[in-house]
XYZ file of C-alpha atoms in Angstrom:
526
model
C -34.573 -12.613 -11.377
C -31.589 -10.556 -10.179
C -31.182 -9.803 -6.444
C -32.145 -6.256 -5.434
C -29.147 -4.076 -4.573
C -29.782 -1.108 -2.261
C -27.131 1.584 -2.591
C -26.618 3.646 0.553
C -25.957 7.378 0.660
C -22.910 7.239 2.947
C -19.788 8.385 1.105
C -16.122 8.221 2.061
C -14.101 10.813 0.153
C -10.437 11.909 0.109
C -9.531 14.583 2.650
C -6.309 16.486 1.976
C -6.231 17.898 5.531
C -5.329 14.482 6.980
C -1.536 14.577 7.276
C 1.245 12.674 8.996
C 4.776 13.861 9.791
C 7.258 11.861 7.709
C 11.038 11.636 7.819
C 12.684 13.675 5.032
C 16.113 12.429 3.989
C 18.147 14.960 1.995
C 21.366 13.027 1.370
C 24.408 12.758 3.643
C 26.313 15.840 2.480
C 23.328 18.178 2.391
C 22.122 16.869 5.751
C 25.516 17.528 7.330
C 25.457 21.128 6.056
C 22.006 21.727 7.592
C 23.082 20.236 10.930
C 26.170 22.481 11.027
C 23.985 25.553 10.479
C 21.668 24.601 13.359
C 24.556 23.850 15.714
C 26.054 27.236 14.905
C 22.930 29.009 16.250
C 23.016 30.557 19.705
C 20.965 29.035 22.522
C 18.483 31.922 22.331
C 18.103 31.566 18.560
C 17.452 27.838 18.925
C 14.839 28.361 21.646
C 13.046 31.050 19.625
C 13.002 28.990 16.439
C 11.789 25.890 18.282
C 9.033 27.823 20.061
C 7.719 29.222 16.775
C 7.846 25.762 15.213
C 5.930 24.042 18.012
C 3.348 26.822 18.117
C 2.541 26.177 14.471
C 2.567 22.360 14.397
C 1.693 21.030 17.863
C -2.013 21.404 17.013
C -1.590 19.352 13.850
C 0.342 16.381 15.251
C 0.320 14.391 18.455
C 3.706 14.726 20.259
C 5.377 16.532 17.360
C 8.461 17.287 19.477
C 8.974 13.540 20.014
C 8.700 13.023 16.267
C 11.402 15.637 15.704
C 13.641 13.885 18.245
C 13.165 10.501 16.537
C 13.988 12.021 13.177
C 17.147 13.551 14.637
C 18.150 10.119 15.952
C 17.888 8.691 12.430
C 20.818 10.947 11.520
C 23.135 9.435 14.142
C 25.795 8.275 11.658
C 25.895 11.652 9.939
C 26.000 13.512 13.254
C 29.009 11.531 14.439
C 30.932 12.265 11.262
C 30.537 16.047 11.136
C 33.353 18.221 12.446
C 31.226 20.109 15.028
C 29.729 16.976 16.603
C 29.472 16.809 20.382
C 27.929 14.128 22.582
C 25.816 16.435 24.747
C 24.008 18.791 22.410
C 20.742 20.006 23.923
C 17.215 18.671 23.570
C 16.247 21.956 21.921
C 18.974 21.456 19.309
C 17.849 17.876 18.688
C 14.257 19.025 18.228
C 15.215 21.782 15.820
C 17.547 19.545 13.806
C 14.802 16.930 13.521
C 12.330 19.505 12.217
C 14.499 20.155 9.153
C 14.232 16.464 8.300
C 10.459 16.266 8.685
C 7.710 16.906 6.164
C 3.939 16.663 6.195
C 2.433 14.034 3.935
C -1.260 14.116 3.032
C -2.125 10.421 3.111
C -5.474 10.536 1.287
C -5.273 13.631 -0.880
C -5.646 11.600 -4.103
C -7.966 8.687 -3.286
C -9.805 6.843 -0.524
C -10.908 3.527 -1.914
C -10.952 -0.306 -2.046
C -12.601 -0.899 1.344
C -13.191 -4.050 3.363
C -15.465 -4.474 6.403
C -15.214 -6.749 9.453
C -16.907 -7.046 12.814
C -15.192 -4.900 15.470
C -13.578 -6.894 18.316
C -15.415 -4.627 20.794
C -19.197 -5.135 20.705
C -19.959 -3.440 24.024
C -22.466 -0.586 24.449
C -24.474 -1.210 21.305
C -28.227 -1.525 20.913
C -30.451 -4.398 19.854
C -29.874 -5.328 16.229
C -26.712 -3.206 16.004
C -23.133 -4.208 15.224
C -19.933 -2.224 15.572
C -17.725 -2.600 12.489
C -14.291 -1.628 11.218
C -13.705 -0.548 7.642
C -10.243 -0.562 6.103
C -9.381 1.638 3.137
C -6.540 2.163 0.734
C -5.561 5.810 1.153
C -3.428 7.329 -1.605
C -1.485 10.563 -1.451
C 1.357 12.397 -3.185
C 3.382 10.219 -5.548
C 0.549 7.663 -5.608
C 1.884 6.025 -2.425
C -0.812 3.998 -0.661
C -1.284 3.211 3.017
C -3.943 1.419 5.075
C -6.334 3.471 7.199
C -9.484 2.694 9.160
C -12.893 3.949 10.137
C -15.220 2.549 12.800
C -18.987 2.736 12.935
C -22.196 1.016 13.951
C -24.632 -0.704 11.628
C -28.139 -0.221 13.008
C -31.018 -2.681 12.709
C -31.788 -1.325 9.214
C -28.114 -1.550 8.183
C -27.629 2.179 8.122
C -24.009 2.930 8.982
C -23.256 5.566 11.627
C -19.560 6.445 11.443
C -17.687 7.386 14.607
C -16.185 10.907 14.642
C -12.961 10.921 12.646
C -9.837 11.930 14.593
C -7.500 14.544 13.141
C -4.253 13.753 15.009
C -2.999 11.057 12.679
C -0.077 8.905 13.673
C 2.079 6.111 12.396
C 2.985 3.225 14.656
C 4.839 4.141 17.850
C 7.065 1.080 17.691
C 8.461 -1.064 14.903
C 9.783 -4.409 16.107
C 11.643 -6.705 13.752
C 11.681 -10.488 14.018
C 14.265 -12.880 15.425
C 15.940 -14.778 12.590
C 17.385 -18.277 12.327
C 20.782 -18.147 10.616
C 20.313 -21.263 8.443
C 16.844 -20.232 7.292
C 17.986 -16.661 6.690
C 20.881 -17.883 4.539
C 18.601 -20.119 2.463
C 16.100 -17.322 1.866
C 18.916 -14.919 1.017
C 20.240 -17.307 -1.630
C 16.750 -17.813 -3.077
C 16.204 -14.056 -3.219
C 19.465 -13.587 -5.126
C 18.439 -16.298 -7.591
C 15.005 -14.718 -8.012
C 16.421 -11.252 -8.620
C 18.899 -12.609 -11.150
C 16.125 -14.377 -13.078
C 13.412 -11.724 -12.897
C 15.459 -8.551 -13.085
C 19.200 -9.047 -13.616
C 19.814 -5.291 -13.820
C 17.855 -4.393 -10.694
C 18.886 -1.059 -9.232
C 19.185 -0.653 -5.487
C 20.095 2.929 -4.721
C 20.284 3.506 -0.987
C 20.149 7.272 -1.162
C 17.079 7.232 -3.396
C 15.285 4.558 -1.395
C 15.815 6.311 1.923
C 13.708 9.307 1.008
C 10.869 11.030 2.861
C 8.960 7.736 3.098
C 11.714 6.270 5.316
C 11.483 2.887 3.607
C 14.927 1.586 4.485
C 15.794 1.213 8.198
C 17.784 4.132 9.674
C 20.921 2.056 10.316
C 22.012 2.404 6.698
C 21.989 6.175 6.345
C 25.550 7.031 5.454
C 26.109 3.664 3.722
C 27.816 3.615 0.293
C 25.394 3.607 -2.642
C 25.530 0.496 -4.817
C 23.770 -0.021 -8.101
C 23.607 -3.510 -9.554
C 23.279 -7.182 -8.664
C 25.146 -9.610 -10.937
C 24.209 -13.112 -12.021
C 25.785 -15.091 -9.193
C 25.301 -15.904 -5.523
C 27.302 -13.527 -3.354
C 28.659 -14.922 -0.091
C 27.255 -13.481 3.129
C 29.635 -15.385 5.419
C 31.510 -12.200 6.347
C 28.378 -11.127 8.240
C 26.497 -14.299 9.190
C 29.564 -16.089 10.589
C 29.719 -13.444 13.341
C 26.113 -13.982 14.430
C 24.619 -16.631 16.711
C 22.353 -19.353 15.316
C 19.390 -17.116 16.207
C 19.844 -13.376 15.941
C 17.780 -10.206 16.170
C 17.317 -7.464 13.616
C 19.269 -5.115 15.900
C 22.199 -7.537 16.104
C 22.225 -7.880 12.344
C 22.175 -4.137 11.677
C 24.916 -3.542 14.270
C 27.233 -5.948 12.422
C 26.260 -4.399 9.104
C 27.110 -0.936 10.408
C 30.555 -2.155 11.426
C 31.045 -3.785 8.036
C 30.057 -0.589 6.243
C 32.791 1.330 8.090
C 35.477 -1.171 7.042
C 37.739 0.659 4.550
C 38.427 -2.655 2.815
C 34.780 -3.461 2.118
C 34.268 -4.687 -1.445
C 31.583 -3.780 -3.946
C 30.137 -7.290 -3.746
C 29.932 -7.058 0.048
C 28.087 -3.750 -0.241
C 25.614 -5.443 -2.538
C 24.934 -8.339 -0.185
C 24.576 -5.933 2.779
C 22.007 -4.046 0.743
C 20.056 -7.222 0.023
C 20.261 -8.507 3.614
C 18.714 -5.287 4.878
C 15.934 -5.464 2.318
C 15.127 -9.048 3.299
C 15.376 -8.549 7.059
C 12.966 -5.621 6.983
C 10.109 -7.647 5.407
C 8.840 -9.228 8.652
C 8.025 -6.872 11.497
C 5.535 -5.812 14.153
C 4.013 -2.380 14.618
C 2.288 -0.960 17.687
C 0.011 2.052 17.955
C -0.536 4.215 21.002
C -3.448 3.063 23.149
C -4.803 6.632 23.211
C -5.182 6.847 19.425
C -8.563 6.533 17.748
C -8.747 3.848 15.087
C -9.339 6.539 12.459
C -5.990 8.088 13.450
C -3.905 4.932 12.899
C -2.044 4.886 9.606
C -0.193 1.810 8.396
C 2.332 3.419 6.086
C 4.940 1.530 3.996
C 7.876 0.407 6.126
C 9.789 -2.338 4.301
C 11.590 -1.950 0.985
C 9.034 -4.098 -0.849
C 6.353 -1.569 0.181
C 8.177 1.514 -1.064
C 5.566 2.183 -3.733
C 2.648 1.489 -1.413
C 0.480 -0.947 0.529
C -2.494 -1.877 -1.610
C -5.930 -3.505 -1.300
C -5.974 -5.044 2.184
C -8.563 -7.831 2.406
C -9.416 -8.128 6.115
C -11.160 -11.220 7.472
C -12.197 -12.330 10.951
C -10.506 -15.751 11.245
C -11.552 -18.298 13.902
C -9.156 -21.166 14.647
C -9.971 -24.714 15.790
C -10.092 -23.560 19.439
C -12.437 -20.641 18.821
C -9.632 -18.072 19.050
C -10.199 -15.044 16.796
C -7.461 -13.314 14.802
C -8.019 -10.653 12.170
C -5.917 -11.289 9.080
C -5.423 -9.145 6.014
C -3.743 -10.135 2.806
C -2.388 -7.165 0.879
C -0.134 -6.268 -2.018
C 3.236 -4.673 -1.356
C 4.516 -2.608 -4.271
C 8.097 -1.359 -4.559
C 7.605 0.701 -7.710
C 8.413 -2.158 -10.093
C 7.307 -5.452 -8.551
C 4.482 -6.684 -6.353
C 4.711 -8.999 -3.348
C 1.735 -10.542 -1.504
C 2.003 -10.068 2.253
C 0.025 -10.959 5.366
C -1.000 -8.807 8.312
C -2.522 -10.056 11.560
C -3.981 -8.394 14.638
C -6.294 -9.142 17.527
C -7.037 -5.589 18.630
C -6.139 -3.232 15.732
C -3.457 -1.657 17.945
C -0.759 -4.277 17.441
C -0.067 -5.710 13.988
C 2.280 -8.451 12.817
C 3.426 -8.229 9.193
C 5.023 -11.112 7.304
C 5.695 -12.173 3.741
C 3.661 -14.774 1.871
C 5.913 -17.321 0.200
C 5.660 -20.151 -2.303
C 4.862 -20.569 -5.983
C 1.222 -19.548 -5.516
C 2.056 -16.282 -3.705
C 3.055 -14.371 -6.822
C 0.091 -12.197 -7.795
C -2.415 -9.723 -6.434
C -5.735 -10.589 -4.851
C -5.087 -13.358 -2.319
C -7.985 -13.733 0.147
C -7.994 -15.999 3.201
C -10.990 -18.149 4.150
C -12.356 -17.307 7.661
C -11.514 -20.769 9.038
C -9.579 -23.898 8.141
C -11.122 -26.391 5.739
C -10.404 -30.077 6.376
C -7.597 -29.105 8.744
C -5.803 -26.730 6.369
C -5.718 -23.010 5.770
C -7.491 -22.112 2.536
C -6.860 -19.142 0.272
C -8.442 -17.704 -2.841
C -5.846 -16.502 -5.326
C -5.353 -15.520 -8.947
C -2.070 -17.138 -9.902
C -2.192 -16.252 -13.590
C -3.924 -12.879 -13.272
C -6.997 -14.118 -15.165
C -8.703 -17.007 -13.337
C -9.772 -17.743 -9.756
C -7.933 -20.455 -7.825
C -8.120 -22.021 -4.375
C -5.017 -23.111 -2.444
C -4.512 -25.069 0.785
C -1.610 -25.066 3.243
C -0.547 -26.248 6.682
C 1.446 -23.019 7.045
C -0.380 -19.714 6.641
C 2.751 -18.077 5.165
C 3.657 -20.746 2.576
C 1.479 -21.522 -0.468
C 2.811 -23.977 -3.023
C -0.098 -25.390 -5.057
C -3.454 -24.093 -6.265
C -6.393 -25.459 -8.212
C -8.396 -23.449 -10.699
C -12.052 -23.072 -9.681
C -13.352 -20.342 -11.961
C -12.582 -19.097 -15.458
C -14.089 -16.177 -17.379
C -17.398 -17.456 -18.737
C -19.788 -14.554 -19.229
C -19.237 -11.341 -21.257
C -18.711 -9.102 -18.203
C -15.652 -11.196 -17.206
C -13.940 -12.093 -20.492
C -10.846 -10.013 -19.604
C -10.357 -11.440 -16.111
C -12.083 -12.523 -12.930
C -10.902 -12.252 -9.335
C -12.224 -12.258 -5.804
C -13.719 -9.232 -4.065
C -12.639 -10.272 -0.574
C -12.593 -13.338 1.640
C -15.341 -15.974 1.274
C -18.360 -15.657 3.573
C -19.635 -18.823 5.238
C -23.406 -19.380 4.926
C -25.586 -22.403 5.635
C -25.815 -22.988 1.875
C -22.104 -22.766 1.093
C -19.191 -20.363 0.690
C -20.442 -17.089 -0.769
C -17.693 -15.542 -2.873
C -18.047 -12.055 -4.289
C -16.017 -11.515 -7.437
C -14.779 -8.606 -9.476
C -14.983 -9.021 -13.228
C -13.462 -7.043 -16.065
C -15.331 -6.780 -19.353
C -15.570 -4.466 -22.381
C -14.232 -0.926 -21.984
C -12.293 -2.258 -18.961
C -15.456 -1.957 -16.904
C -15.178 -3.540 -13.463
C -18.341 -5.088 -12.043
C -19.150 -7.186 -8.972
C -20.509 -10.722 -9.212
C -21.246 -13.613 -6.867
C -20.690 -17.378 -6.720
C -21.521 -20.157 -4.257
C -19.228 -23.099 -3.417
C -19.560 -26.231 -1.285
C -18.521 -25.796 2.361
C -16.413 -28.965 2.613
C -14.965 -28.647 -0.868
C -14.742 -25.094 -2.202
C -13.514 -26.444 -5.521
C -17.106 -27.417 -6.379
C -19.282 -24.585 -7.632
C -22.944 -24.677 -6.619
C -24.012 -21.624 -8.572
C -22.816 -18.420 -10.198
C -24.527 -15.258 -11.378
C -24.562 -14.964 -15.157
C -25.005 -11.201 -14.917
C -23.270 -8.672 -12.662
C -24.619 -8.181 -9.176
C -23.488 -4.547 -9.483
C -22.056 -2.359 -12.225
C -20.965 1.286 -11.969
C -23.965 3.600 -12.222
C -23.768 7.109 -13.629
C -22.830 8.640 -10.276
C -20.002 6.107 -9.760
C -18.519 6.024 -13.231
C -16.318 9.131 -13.170
C -13.071 9.344 -11.234
C -9.372 8.560 -11.252
C -10.029 5.253 -13.070
C -13.410 5.428 -14.866
C -15.946 2.587 -14.946
C -14.670 0.741 -11.886
C -16.354 -0.492 -8.726
C -14.242 -2.674 -6.451
C -14.519 -4.267 -3.022
C -11.975 -5.943 -0.757
C -14.372 -7.635 1.658
C -18.005 -7.781 2.759
C -19.909 -9.135 5.764
C -23.391 -10.230 6.814
C -25.589 -8.344 9.278
C -29.320 -8.655 10.002
C -29.809 -11.070 7.094
C -28.285 -8.651 4.595
C -24.975 -8.787 2.776
C -23.141 -5.510 3.428
C -20.882 -4.617 0.496
C -18.435 -1.713 0.927
C -17.009 -0.715 -2.429
C -14.884 1.870 -4.190
C -16.038 4.098 -7.027
C -13.660 4.852 -9.907
C -10.588 4.358 -7.677
C -11.389 7.650 -5.954
C -13.944 7.383 -3.140
C -16.064 4.724 -1.433
C -19.575 3.851 -0.294
C -21.572 0.714 0.499
C -24.644 -1.238 -0.572
C -26.824 -4.016 0.841
C -28.382 -7.151 -0.657
C -30.797 -9.525 1.042
C -28.681 -12.618 1.743
C -31.464 -15.186 1.384
C -32.573 -13.687 -1.914
C -29.006 -13.810 -3.257
C -28.413 -17.397 -2.095
C -31.685 -18.594 -3.623
C -30.744 -17.061 -6.962
C -27.258 -18.603 -6.810
C -28.615 -22.068 -6.056
C -30.653 -21.976 -9.253
C -27.864 -20.440 -11.387
C -25.249 -22.647 -12.980
C-alpha cells in the first residue's frame, strides 16, 4: 500500500515586481563618454536630475543613493583616465554618474522553484506544536540567470504553512569579503586549473568586457583591463605576480598587484591570460553579509564569482550538527558559468552572514551533491551523482574535498530508467536515513521516490519504494519544463514529512506524508 500524500494549497509563484539594482557595465570607451557628459552638466542641472531620479526610485530600493555611489566607485580606473577627471567631484555628481551604470533586474520574473526547507534558527514566540521554518528557492529572471532567495513561515500543529509578509525592498549583500590565500596552495591550485582548462576546453574564451556585464560577475578591479581571448596548452608562469606577495596574502593585496601589472606597458599576452585566470580563481571563495535590518525575504544571493556567471542553482540546505552540538546551516549548490558547472558549498549560522567556498576533488564534478546532517563514523558524508545516472555516497575528513564515492543506488524501476538522484539531504529517523529521490522515466517525467538506509552504514539499503511517492498531477504538469516535480530538501514536523517541491520548473508548493506510514512501507519494500 502506497503512503498517502496530502498536497497543500499554498503556492509560491514568480513575481516580476521583485527587483534589485544591478551594476551595468557598458564598456570602457562608452562609459568614459557618459561620464564626460555628466561632468559637463552645471551644478543646478546635476541637482535637478538627481532629485528626479531619487524621487522615482527611492521607494523601490533601500538606500538607492548608496548603490549609485558604489557603482560609481566601480568605474575608478576609467574615471582616472578621462581627460576631465578631478579628485574632488561632488557627491551629487557621483550619484548621478552611478545611476547611468545601474539597471533594475527582476530576479524571479521567469521562475520560482526547486525549494528546500529547514528549521529556522529562531524558534522564539511560537505556539505549541508550531515550528518556524526557512524555505530557499531558485529564482530565475532575465537571461535565465538564477539566484537564491528565501521565505520564512510557521508550520502550525496541522502542518499548515503561514508565510511571513514578503518584503519588497530587495537587496544584495552589503559586503563581499574575499579569503586570505596561502601562496603555495594558491600556486598549486592555479596550475591544476590551467591543466583542467587545457584538457576540458582548450579553446576556452575569457572575455573580460563581456564577463563584466550588468551582473557584475568579475571583481571591479579589472575594469579597464585588456581583453584576452584564449588559453593555450601549457602552464603559464605566475611568478611575476606571486613573487611580490607574502606567503599569505589577501584578495585586496592580490588585486592591487594585478592592477599595477595591467598598467605595465610591457605586459605580455601570456601575462594577461594568467592575470585573468588568477582573478577567476581568487573570486571563488568569499563571504557575504546582509544588513541586519533586512527581512529574510529581501535577501538575494546573486551570482558573484566567475563560475556563477550563468546562475546559482538548486541549493540543498541542511541543518548540520557537529560533534559538540554546534549547529551550522550548509547548502550545496551548482554554480553555472554558461558552459560548465561547478559544485559549491555555502554555510551560515544566522542567514545574514554566508561563507561560500568551492567543493574540490574527483567526486565534486556533477550536480546534486547533498550533505548528511551530521558526521558518520567521524567523517562528513555526502550524497552525490558522479556519473549523472546513479546515486553515490562519499566520505571525507574535509568538508570541501571529496575524492572517492561508492555507488548505493542504480535505476531499477521503470520510473527511474533514465536516471536517479537525491531530492535533498538525508533525514535521520529512528529506523534509518530517509532519502527522498528524484527519478526520470518515460517522456522525461520527473517523479519523487523514497529509500531507507542504515544509520551507521548508509551504503546498505533497508528498503526502497518500487513506485513513485509523487508524480506530477494535472495541475502541476504544465510550465516551463513540463512533467517535472522536484525538491531540494524536506524536513519532519509533528510526525509528518514536509516536502516542498517545484512544479514544471516554474512555481512551487508543498505536500505532507505521515512519516511512520512511509517508514513502515519502506521497511517492507526491497
